[in-house]
Coordinates of C-alpha atoms in Angstrom, one line a residue:
X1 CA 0.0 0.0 0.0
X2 CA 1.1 3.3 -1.1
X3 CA 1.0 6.3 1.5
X4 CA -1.1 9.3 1.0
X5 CA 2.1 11.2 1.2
X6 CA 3.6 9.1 -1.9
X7 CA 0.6 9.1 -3.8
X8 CA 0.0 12.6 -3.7
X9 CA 4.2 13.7 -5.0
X10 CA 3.2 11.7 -7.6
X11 CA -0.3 13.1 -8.4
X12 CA 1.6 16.9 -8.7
X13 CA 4.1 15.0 -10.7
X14 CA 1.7 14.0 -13.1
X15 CA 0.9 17.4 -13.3
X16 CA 4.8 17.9 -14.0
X17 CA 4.5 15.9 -16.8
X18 CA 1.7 17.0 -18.4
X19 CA 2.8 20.8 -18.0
X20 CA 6.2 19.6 -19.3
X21 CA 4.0 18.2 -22.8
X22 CA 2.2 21.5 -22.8
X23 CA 5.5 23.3 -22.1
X24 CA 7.6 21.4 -25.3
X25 CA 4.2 22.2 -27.5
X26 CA 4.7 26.0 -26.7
X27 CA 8.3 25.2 -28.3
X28 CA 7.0 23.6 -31.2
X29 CA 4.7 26.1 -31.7
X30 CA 7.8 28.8 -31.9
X31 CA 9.8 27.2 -34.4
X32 CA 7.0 26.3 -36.7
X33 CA 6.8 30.0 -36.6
X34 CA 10.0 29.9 -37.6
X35 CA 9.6 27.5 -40.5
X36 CA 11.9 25.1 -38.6
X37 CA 9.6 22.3 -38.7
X38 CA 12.1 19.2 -37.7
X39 CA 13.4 21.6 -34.6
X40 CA 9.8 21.7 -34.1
X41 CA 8.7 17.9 -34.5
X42 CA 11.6 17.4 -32.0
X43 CA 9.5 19.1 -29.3
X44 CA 6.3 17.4 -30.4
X45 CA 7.7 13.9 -30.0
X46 CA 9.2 15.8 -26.4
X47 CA 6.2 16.7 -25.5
X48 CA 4.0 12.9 -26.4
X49 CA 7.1 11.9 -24.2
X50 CA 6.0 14.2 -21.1
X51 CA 2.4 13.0 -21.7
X52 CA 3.5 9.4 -21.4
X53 CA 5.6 9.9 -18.7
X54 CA 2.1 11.1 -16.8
X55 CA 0.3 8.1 -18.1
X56 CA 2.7 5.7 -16.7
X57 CA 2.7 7.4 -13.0
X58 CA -1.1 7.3 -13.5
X59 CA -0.9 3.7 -14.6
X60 CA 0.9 3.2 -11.3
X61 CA -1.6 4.9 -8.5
X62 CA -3.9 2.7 -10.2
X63 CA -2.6 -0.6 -9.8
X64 CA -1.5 0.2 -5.8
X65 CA -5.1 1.8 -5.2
X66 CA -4.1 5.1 -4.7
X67 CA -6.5 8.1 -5.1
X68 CA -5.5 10.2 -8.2
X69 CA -6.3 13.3 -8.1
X70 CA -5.7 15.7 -11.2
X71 CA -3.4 18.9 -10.6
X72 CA -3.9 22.2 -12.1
X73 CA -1.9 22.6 -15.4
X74 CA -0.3 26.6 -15.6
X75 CA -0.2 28.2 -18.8
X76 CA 3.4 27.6 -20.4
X77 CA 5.4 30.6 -21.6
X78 CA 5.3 31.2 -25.6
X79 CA 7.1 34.4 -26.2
X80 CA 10.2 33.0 -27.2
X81 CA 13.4 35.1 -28.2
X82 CA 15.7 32.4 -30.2
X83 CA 16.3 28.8 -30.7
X84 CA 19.5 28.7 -28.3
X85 CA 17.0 30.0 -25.5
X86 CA 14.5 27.4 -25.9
X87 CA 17.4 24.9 -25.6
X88 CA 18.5 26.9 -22.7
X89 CA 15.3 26.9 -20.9
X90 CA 14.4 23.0 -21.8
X91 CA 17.4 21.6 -20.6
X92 CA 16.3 23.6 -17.1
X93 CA 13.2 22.2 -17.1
X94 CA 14.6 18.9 -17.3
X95 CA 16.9 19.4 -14.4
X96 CA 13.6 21.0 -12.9
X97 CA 12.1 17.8 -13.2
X98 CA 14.6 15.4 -12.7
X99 CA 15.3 17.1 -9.2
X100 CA 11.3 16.7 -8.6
X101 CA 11.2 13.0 -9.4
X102 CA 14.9 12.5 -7.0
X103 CA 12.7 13.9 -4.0
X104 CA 9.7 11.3 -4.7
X105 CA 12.2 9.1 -4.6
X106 CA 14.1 10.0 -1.5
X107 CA 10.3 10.2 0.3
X108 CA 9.4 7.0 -0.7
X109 CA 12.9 5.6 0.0
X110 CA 12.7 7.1 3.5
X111 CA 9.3 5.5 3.9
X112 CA 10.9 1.9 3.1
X113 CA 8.0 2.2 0.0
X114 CA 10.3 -0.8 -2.2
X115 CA 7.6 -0.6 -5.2
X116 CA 7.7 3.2 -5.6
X117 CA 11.6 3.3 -5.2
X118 CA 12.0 0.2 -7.8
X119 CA 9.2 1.8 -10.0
X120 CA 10.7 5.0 -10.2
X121 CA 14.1 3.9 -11.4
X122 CA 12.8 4.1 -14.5
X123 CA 12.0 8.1 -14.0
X124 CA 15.7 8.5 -12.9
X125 CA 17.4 6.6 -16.2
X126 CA 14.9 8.9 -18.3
X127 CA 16.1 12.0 -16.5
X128 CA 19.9 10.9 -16.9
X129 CA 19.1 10.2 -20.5
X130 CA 16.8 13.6 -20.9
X131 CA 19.1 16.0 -19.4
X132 CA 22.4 14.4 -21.4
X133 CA 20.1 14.5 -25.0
X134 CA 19.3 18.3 -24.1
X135 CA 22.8 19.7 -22.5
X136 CA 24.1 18.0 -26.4
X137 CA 21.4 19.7 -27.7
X138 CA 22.3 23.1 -26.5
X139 CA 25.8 22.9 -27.2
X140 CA 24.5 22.1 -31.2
X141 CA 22.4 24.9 -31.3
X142 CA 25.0 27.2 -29.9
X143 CA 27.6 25.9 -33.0
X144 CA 24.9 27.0 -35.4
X145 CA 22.2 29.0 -34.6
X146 CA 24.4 31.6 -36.4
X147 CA 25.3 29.5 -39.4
X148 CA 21.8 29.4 -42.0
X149 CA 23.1 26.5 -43.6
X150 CA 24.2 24.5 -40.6
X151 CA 20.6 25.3 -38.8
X152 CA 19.2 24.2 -41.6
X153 CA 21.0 20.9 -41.5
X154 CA 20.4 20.3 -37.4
X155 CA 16.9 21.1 -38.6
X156 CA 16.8 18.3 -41.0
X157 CA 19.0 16.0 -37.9
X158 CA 15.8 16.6 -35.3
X159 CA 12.8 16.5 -38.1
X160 CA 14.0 12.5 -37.9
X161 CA 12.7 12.1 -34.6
X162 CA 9.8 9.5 -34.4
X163 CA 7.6 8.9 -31.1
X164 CA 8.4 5.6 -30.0
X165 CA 6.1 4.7 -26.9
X166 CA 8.1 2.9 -24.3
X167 CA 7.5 -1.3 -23.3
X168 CA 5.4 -1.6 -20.7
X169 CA 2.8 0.7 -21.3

């Protein structure tokens, strides 16, 4: 049995997730503005990652019997100044996150909750592998945000990206 602590870090997190999706869409939105549609399909398949992400904690308070309760879901910024800034700010977010799921994890750890803390080691290999994909991902857009024909080619790298859901869900 899950606590009513547990259960509810999760239930904001789910709410961290699905702001997260709404968050990457706002991105999306920006550089399809900007006619930089693989840049932009990059943070749509980001953001059916986020939503995921939610479903599987969801998934979870499910099968221990936990009360889900849905969190409120802010409004996610959309006035956007340049491509290196909206690498900037999502590789924040992701260390924004990552720090979020380390405390449900250190709460349920400290509550001897074995399911959480062997359910969420999935959460913290994401994170490592979120936050290493978006630090690279900065450092690219850095080396040619100035460079039209180089942008263009990083475009073409990220319009490659397919959604692929994980196992288990």
């Amino acid at each position: 049995m899950i606590s009513t602590k547990i259960a509810d870090l999760i239930n904001h997190q789910i709410a961290k997730e699905q702001y997260a999706a709404q968050y990457y869409l706002s991105m999306s939105a920006w550089f399809y503005a900007q006619d930089l549609d693989g840049i932009a399909n990059y943070f749509r398949v980001q953001s059916k990652e986020e939503l995921m992400h939610a479903d599987k904690m969801f998934d979870y308070l499910v099968d221990v019997g936990a009360e889900i309760v849905m969190g409120e879901i802010p409004q996610p910024p959309h006035g956007f100044f340049s491509a290196k800034e909206i690498f900037e700010k999502a590789l924040e977010h992701e260390k924004v996150v990552t720090k979020s799921i380390f405390n449900i994890l250190k709460n349920a750890n400290d509550e001897g909750d074995f399911a959480t803390v062997s359910f969420l080691q999935w959460f913290v290999n994401e994170q490592v592998e979120e936050e290493a994909n978006a630090s690279q991902l900065v450092a690219k857009i850095k080396m040619v945000s100035d460079n039209p024909s180089a942008l263009y080619l990083f475009d073409q790298e990220l319009g490659q990206r397919v959604f692929k859901p994980t196992e288990g869900n």
